[in-house]
Short mmCIF file of C-alpha atoms and ligand atoms in Angstrom, two decimals:
data_model
loop_
_atom_site.label_atom_id
_atom_site.label_comp_id
_atom_site.label_asym_id
_atom_site.label_seq_id
_atom_site.Cartn_x
_atom_site.Cartn_y
_atom_site.Cartn_z
CA UNK A 1 1.15 6.46 -25.22
CA UNK A 2 2.84 3.84 -25.02
CA UNK A 3 2.25 -0.37 -24.04
CA UNK A 4 3.81 -2.67 -23.44
CA UNK A 5 3.84 -6.50 -24.35
CA UNK A 6 4.45 -9.76 -23.45
CA UNK A 7 2.72 -12.17 -25.73
CA UNK A 8 5.60 -12.88 -27.31
CA UNK A 9 6.48 -15.38 -23.95
CA UNK A 10 5.04 -18.58 -24.84
CA UNK A 11 4.40 -21.23 -23.14
CA UNK A 12 3.45 -24.78 -22.88
CA UNK A 13 -0.74 -24.86 -22.42
CA UNK A 14 -3.50 -27.49 -23.44
CA UNK A 15 -4.74 -26.31 -26.50
CA UNK A 16 -8.64 -26.39 -24.25
CA UNK A 17 -7.20 -24.85 -21.15
CA UNK A 18 -9.43 -22.63 -19.75
CA UNK A 19 -6.46 -19.72 -19.60
CA UNK A 20 -7.11 -17.53 -22.66
CA UNK A 21 -3.33 -17.38 -24.26
CA UNK A 22 -4.71 -16.07 -27.71
CA UNK A 23 -5.99 -13.25 -26.13
CA UNK A 24 -2.90 -11.59 -25.71
CA UNK A 25 -1.62 -11.87 -29.43
CA UNK A 26 -4.69 -10.85 -30.74
CA UNK A 27 -5.08 -8.13 -28.14
CA UNK A 28 -1.48 -6.70 -28.86
CA UNK A 29 -2.75 -7.56 -33.31
CA UNK A 30 -6.14 -4.99 -32.83
CA UNK A 31 -4.00 -2.42 -31.27
CA UNK A 32 -1.45 -2.15 -34.66
CA UNK A 33 -5.03 -2.79 -36.38
CA UNK A 34 -6.35 -0.47 -35.68
CA UNK A 35 -3.60 2.48 -35.33
CA UNK A 36 -4.25 3.91 -32.58
CA UNK A 37 -0.31 3.59 -31.68
CA UNK A 38 2.51 4.24 -33.51
CA UNK A 39 4.21 0.83 -34.00
CA UNK A 40 7.31 1.89 -31.50
CA UNK A 41 5.39 2.47 -29.40
CA UNK A 42 4.48 -0.77 -28.47
CA UNK A 43 7.38 -2.33 -26.84
CA UNK A 44 8.87 -5.77 -25.21
CA UNK A 45 10.13 -4.86 -21.28
CA UNK A 46 12.97 -6.57 -19.71
CA UNK A 47 11.88 -8.76 -17.48
CA UNK A 48 11.34 -8.09 -13.93
CA UNK A 49 14.21 -9.27 -11.36
CA UNK A 50 14.34 -11.23 -8.21
CA UNK A 51 15.18 -8.29 -6.53
CA UNK A 52 11.91 -5.97 -7.51
CA UNK A 53 10.07 -9.73 -7.22
CA UNK A 54 11.21 -9.66 -3.28
CA UNK A 55 9.53 -6.76 -2.99
CA UNK A 56 6.29 -8.45 -2.94
CA UNK A 57 6.88 -12.47 -2.16
CA UNK A 58 8.71 -14.54 0.29
CA UNK A 59 12.36 -15.97 -0.71
CA UNK A 60 10.91 -19.33 -0.08
CA UNK A 61 8.14 -18.54 -2.70
CA UNK A 62 10.33 -17.17 -5.41
CA UNK A 63 12.61 -20.26 -4.83
CA UNK A 64 9.70 -22.58 -4.78
CA UNK A 65 8.77 -20.48 -8.21
CA UNK A 66 12.14 -20.62 -10.28
CA UNK A 67 12.44 -24.77 -9.83
CA UNK A 68 8.84 -25.50 -9.61
CA UNK A 69 9.20 -27.18 -6.78
CA UNK A 70 5.29 -26.82 -6.18
CA UNK A 71 2.25 -29.88 -4.70
CA UNK A 72 -0.22 -30.89 -7.04
CA UNK A 73 -2.72 -29.19 -5.01
CA UNK A 74 -0.48 -25.82 -5.46
CA UNK A 75 -0.71 -26.28 -9.33
CA UNK A 76 -4.04 -27.12 -9.33
CA UNK A 77 -4.41 -23.77 -7.23
CA UNK A 78 -2.72 -21.89 -9.07
CA UNK A 79 -4.81 -23.36 -12.33
CA UNK A 80 -1.37 -23.47 -14.70
CA UNK A 81 1.04 -26.18 -15.29
CA UNK A 82 4.78 -24.82 -14.70
CA UNK A 83 6.96 -24.45 -16.83
CA UNK A 84 10.62 -22.75 -17.53
CA UNK A 85 8.70 -20.50 -20.82
CA UNK A 86 6.43 -19.60 -17.75
CA UNK A 87 8.35 -18.52 -14.96
CA UNK A 88 9.50 -16.07 -17.61
CA UNK A 89 6.69 -15.06 -19.40
CA UNK A 90 5.50 -13.69 -15.89
CA UNK A 91 8.55 -12.32 -15.08
CA UNK A 92 7.49 -10.38 -18.12
CA UNK A 93 4.56 -9.37 -17.29
CA UNK A 94 5.34 -7.98 -13.94
CA UNK A 95 8.68 -6.23 -16.31
CA UNK A 96 5.57 -4.55 -18.45
CA UNK A 97 3.67 -3.63 -14.90
CA UNK A 98 6.74 -1.47 -13.86
CA UNK A 99 7.54 -0.38 -17.05
CA UNK A 100 3.78 0.60 -17.43
CA UNK A 101 4.07 2.78 -14.17
CA UNK A 102 7.46 4.30 -14.99
CA UNK A 103 6.18 5.80 -18.04
CA UNK A 104 2.99 6.84 -16.75
CA UNK A 105 4.77 8.84 -13.99
CA UNK A 106 6.17 10.67 -16.70
CA UNK A 107 3.38 10.92 -19.42
CA UNK A 108 0.14 10.54 -17.35
CA UNK A 109 -0.56 7.46 -18.69
CA UNK A 110 0.73 3.88 -19.99
CA UNK A 111 -0.47 0.43 -20.16
CA UNK A 112 0.11 -3.04 -20.05
CA UNK A 113 -1.64 -5.45 -21.86
CA UNK A 114 -1.32 -8.00 -19.51
CA UNK A 115 -0.60 -7.95 -15.83
CA UNK A 116 -3.30 -7.95 -13.34
CA UNK A 117 -2.31 -10.94 -11.23
CA UNK A 118 -3.65 -10.41 -8.30
CA UNK A 119 -4.21 -13.57 -6.75
CA UNK A 120 -1.04 -13.40 -6.10
CA UNK A 121 0.08 -13.63 -2.60
CA UNK A 122 2.56 -13.14 -0.15
CA UNK A 123 3.73 -17.67 -0.32
CA UNK A 124 0.95 -18.99 -2.94
CA UNK A 125 -0.32 -18.25 -6.57
CA UNK A 126 -4.18 -18.64 -7.04
CA UNK A 127 -6.46 -18.35 -10.48
CA UNK A 128 -4.14 -18.05 -13.13
CA UNK A 129 -1.88 -15.10 -11.45
CA UNK A 130 1.70 -16.91 -10.01
CA UNK A 131 2.96 -12.93 -9.29
CA UNK A 132 1.16 -10.06 -8.15
CA UNK A 133 2.63 -7.22 -10.01
CA UNK A 134 0.48 -4.41 -8.75
CA UNK A 135 2.38 -4.56 -5.75
CA UNK A 136 5.69 -5.04 -7.31
CA UNK A 137 5.39 -1.97 -9.63
CA UNK A 138 4.37 -0.39 -6.78
CA UNK A 139 7.18 -0.93 -4.62
CA UNK A 140 9.57 -0.65 -6.91
CA UNK A 141 8.31 3.00 -7.22
CA UNK A 142 8.57 3.71 -4.56
CA UNK A 143 12.12 2.18 -3.93
CA UNK A 144 13.09 3.64 -6.77
CA UNK A 145 12.00 6.95 -4.84
CA UNK A 146 9.86 7.61 -7.93
CA UNK A 147 6.07 8.45 -5.79
CA UNK A 148 5.21 8.36 -1.75
CA UNK A 149 1.74 7.11 -2.40
CA UNK A 150 -0.67 4.58 -4.62
CA UNK A 151 -3.71 3.33 -4.69
CA UNK A 152 -4.75 0.63 -6.43
CA UNK A 153 -8.41 0.87 -8.04
CA UNK A 154 -8.93 -2.56 -9.00
CA UNK A 155 -12.17 -3.24 -11.46
CA UNK A 156 -11.19 -6.76 -12.26
CA UNK A 157 -14.90 -8.86 -11.55
CA UNK A 158 -12.91 -11.20 -8.55
CA UNK A 159 -11.90 -9.37 -5.79
CA UNK A 160 -8.12 -8.04 -5.14
CA UNK A 161 -7.36 -11.05 -2.75
CA UNK A 162 -3.17 -11.19 -2.88
CA UNK A 163 -2.97 -7.55 -3.26
CA UNK A 164 -5.15 -6.83 -0.73
CA UNK A 165 -2.14 -9.82 1.68
CA UNK A 166 0.54 -8.47 0.91
CA UNK A 167 -0.24 -4.83 1.40
CA UNK A 168 -1.87 -5.56 4.93
CA UNK A 169 -0.74 -3.10 6.81
CA UNK A 170 1.02 -0.69 3.98
CA UNK A 171 -0.37 2.14 4.70
CA UNK A 172 1.77 3.90 1.27
CA UNK A 173 -0.80 0.84 -0.62
CA UNK A 174 -4.83 2.36 -1.17
CA UNK A 175 -6.42 -0.91 -2.35
CA UNK A 176 -10.09 -0.93 -3.95
CA UNK A 177 -11.80 -3.98 -5.32
CA UNK A 178 -14.89 -3.47 -6.54
CA UNK A 179 -16.01 -7.12 -7.86
CA UNK A 180 -18.60 -9.84 -7.53
CA UNK A 181 -19.35 -10.89 -3.96
CA UNK A 182 -20.30 -14.37 -4.71
CA UNK A 183 -17.71 -14.80 -7.05
CA UNK A 184 -13.90 -16.75 -6.73
CA UNK A 185 -11.96 -16.04 -4.76
CA UNK A 186 -14.07 -17.68 -1.32
CA UNK A 187 -11.63 -16.15 0.52
CA UNK A 188 -11.91 -12.88 0.40
CA UNK A 189 -8.76 -11.20 2.75
CA UNK A 190 -10.40 -7.06 3.33
CA UNK A 191 -8.52 -4.28 1.10
CA UNK A 192 -9.49 -0.97 2.55
CA UNK A 193 -12.00 0.08 0.30
CA UNK A 194 -13.97 -3.37 -0.96
CA UNK A 195 -16.93 -3.19 -2.75
CA UNK A 196 -18.77 -6.89 -3.14
CA UNK A 197 -21.97 -6.74 -5.52
CA UNK A 198 -24.04 -8.93 -6.61
CA UNK A 199 -24.65 -11.47 -9.84
CA UNK A 200 -26.41 -9.06 -12.38
CA UNK A 201 -25.99 -5.88 -11.75
CA UNK A 202 -25.72 -4.89 -14.42
CA UNK A 203 -24.05 -0.87 -15.66
CA UNK A 204 -25.86 1.85 -13.57
CA UNK A 205 -26.00 -0.31 -10.42
CA UNK A 206 -22.14 -0.70 -10.93
CA UNK A 207 -21.01 2.99 -12.71
CA UNK A 208 -23.19 4.32 -9.16
CA UNK A 209 -21.31 2.19 -7.11
CA UNK A 210 -18.21 2.19 -9.18
CA UNK A 211 -17.99 6.65 -8.88
CA UNK A 212 -18.62 6.67 -5.26
CA UNK A 213 -15.57 4.62 -4.51
CA UNK A 214 -13.14 5.89 -6.97
CA UNK A 215 -13.79 9.21 -4.97
CA UNK A 216 -13.71 7.55 -2.26
CA UNK A 217 -10.27 6.09 -2.44
CA UNK A 218 -8.40 9.14 -4.58
CA UNK A 219 -9.44 10.90 -0.68
CA UNK A 220 -7.82 8.95 1.65
CA UNK A 221 -5.73 7.51 -0.20
CA UNK A 222 -4.11 11.03 -1.77
CA UNK A 223 -1.84 8.62 -4.41
CA UNK A 224 1.36 9.69 -5.86
CA UNK A 225 0.15 7.06 -8.40
CA UNK A 226 -3.53 5.21 -9.89
CA UNK A 227 -2.91 1.21 -10.98
CA UNK A 228 -5.83 0.54 -13.06
CA UNK A 229 -6.83 -3.11 -13.43
CA UNK A 230 -9.25 -3.01 -16.20
CA UNK A 231 -11.68 -6.19 -16.01
CA UNK A 232 -13.04 -7.20 -18.91
CA UNK A 233 -14.60 -10.56 -16.94
CA UNK A 234 -17.42 -7.87 -15.57
CA UNK A 235 -18.91 -8.59 -18.69
CA UNK A 236 -22.44 -10.05 -19.93
CA UNK A 237 -20.64 -12.63 -22.30
CA UNK A 238 -17.77 -13.66 -19.97
CA UNK A 239 -18.29 -16.70 -18.83
CA UNK A 240 -16.80 -15.94 -14.81
CA UNK A 241 -18.48 -12.94 -14.63
CA UNK A 242 -21.51 -12.76 -13.84
CA UNK A 243 -21.83 -9.07 -12.69
CA UNK A 244 -23.41 -8.98 -16.51
CA UNK A 245 -22.13 -5.07 -17.35
CA UNK A 246 -22.41 -4.02 -21.37
CA UNK A 247 -19.58 -2.96 -23.76
CA UNK A 248 -20.73 0.35 -23.65
CA UNK A 249 -21.18 0.29 -19.43
CA UNK A 250 -17.31 -0.94 -18.98
CA UNK A 251 -16.12 1.76 -21.59
CA UNK A 252 -17.56 4.63 -19.13
CA UNK A 253 -16.14 2.28 -15.98
CA UNK A 254 -13.15 3.07 -18.22
CA UNK A 255 -13.71 6.15 -19.43
CA UNK A 256 -14.42 7.42 -15.56
CA UNK A 257 -11.45 5.89 -13.66
CA UNK A 258 -9.36 7.53 -16.16
CA UNK A 259 -10.87 10.98 -16.86
CA UNK A 260 -11.04 10.58 -12.78
CA UNK A 261 -7.74 10.21 -11.95
CA UNK A 262 -6.12 12.64 -14.80
CA UNK A 263 -8.43 15.77 -12.58
CA UNK A 264 -7.41 15.31 -9.41
CA UNK A 265 -3.49 15.09 -11.38
CA UNK A 266 -2.52 11.29 -10.99
CA UNK A 267 -1.07 9.06 -13.33
CA UNK A 268 -2.25 5.89 -14.47
CA UNK A 269 -0.36 2.61 -15.08
CA UNK A 270 -3.51 0.24 -16.87
CA UNK A 271 -3.65 -3.29 -16.55
CA UNK A 272 -6.15 -5.48 -18.23
CA UNK A 273 -6.42 -8.49 -15.75
CA UNK A 274 -9.89 -11.07 -16.58
CA UNK A 275 -11.68 -11.41 -19.50
CA UNK A 276 -12.34 -15.00 -20.01
CA UNK A 277 -15.51 -13.93 -22.46
CA UNK A 278 -17.40 -17.12 -24.22
CA UNK A 279 -15.83 -15.16 -27.06
CA UNK A 280 -12.64 -14.34 -27.14
CA UNK A 281 -12.86 -11.50 -29.72
CA UNK A 282 -15.61 -9.84 -27.25
CA UNK A 283 -12.92 -10.05 -24.55
CA UNK A 284 -10.16 -8.35 -27.36
CA UNK A 285 -12.35 -5.56 -28.53
CA UNK A 286 -13.24 -4.59 -25.03
CA UNK A 287 -9.45 -4.29 -24.38
CA UNK A 288 -8.80 -2.48 -27.80
CA UNK A 289 -11.50 0.27 -26.57
CA UNK A 290 -10.13 0.37 -22.53
CA UNK A 291 -7.02 0.96 -24.76
CA UNK A 292 -8.19 3.74 -27.33
CA UNK A 293 -10.26 4.82 -24.37
CA UNK A 294 -6.45 5.86 -22.09
CA UNK A 295 -5.57 6.88 -25.46
CA UNK A 296 -8.14 9.87 -26.23
CA UNK A 297 -7.75 10.59 -22.83
ZN1 LIG B 1 -10.61 -11.74 -12.53
#
């Protein structure tokens, strides 16, 4: 299985920042040590082009990102300090999701060790998200004539408001978000299918709701490609999560989504999305488990 990586593109961040920048390199190293894929299958993608980013974002917004012309409140909303290095990293993040989609369409499955920046909307960044990799990649696959219909299965604990906003009125992209109802973002934008769960939901109730949501998504969307946001922030040890899934429960989630797509004959591009474990090693272990699950299938 091919896995796209971009942790080499670092950007300036204070030591005590909430964004877990160290996670990306630790996850890559964990995969290398585990030996689940050949070293050649860990690939640095080309960055997304402005032309590709325009498929999901306005020219005004892209110009603002390029030149760092954000107001202090916009920077607060994004939660990351602007720098040219940050922009370059984000372009590689989107490039990784695009590449994972292309390869998934040829080989059935592929992954990126990042992506899932689902709070970025057409004209604004939010919650550590600058560009919406999912929307850009889905529309790029369509523009390249590789697919007609795409489904997004968003299992990050936070609602996929940016993806929903960008694809509102676009019947060719079906968005399904299963998330903590009381969690960020507080202004949720309706997806095609939303399942909002209470705090402390736990494995059993989560998996039951997920199963219904995935079945409805596959049936209604009839997708040629699924983009799966395998957020690790549903974990009980997450600082921002609150849904309280165990590591085994998250494994069951990944297995269910991946095997149902496989049975339905739909290729899957896997993105990592959020993960803010009180222990960064736990977040890495959960995301490693997701990758192992995808490789096995
Ligand atoms: Zn999240």
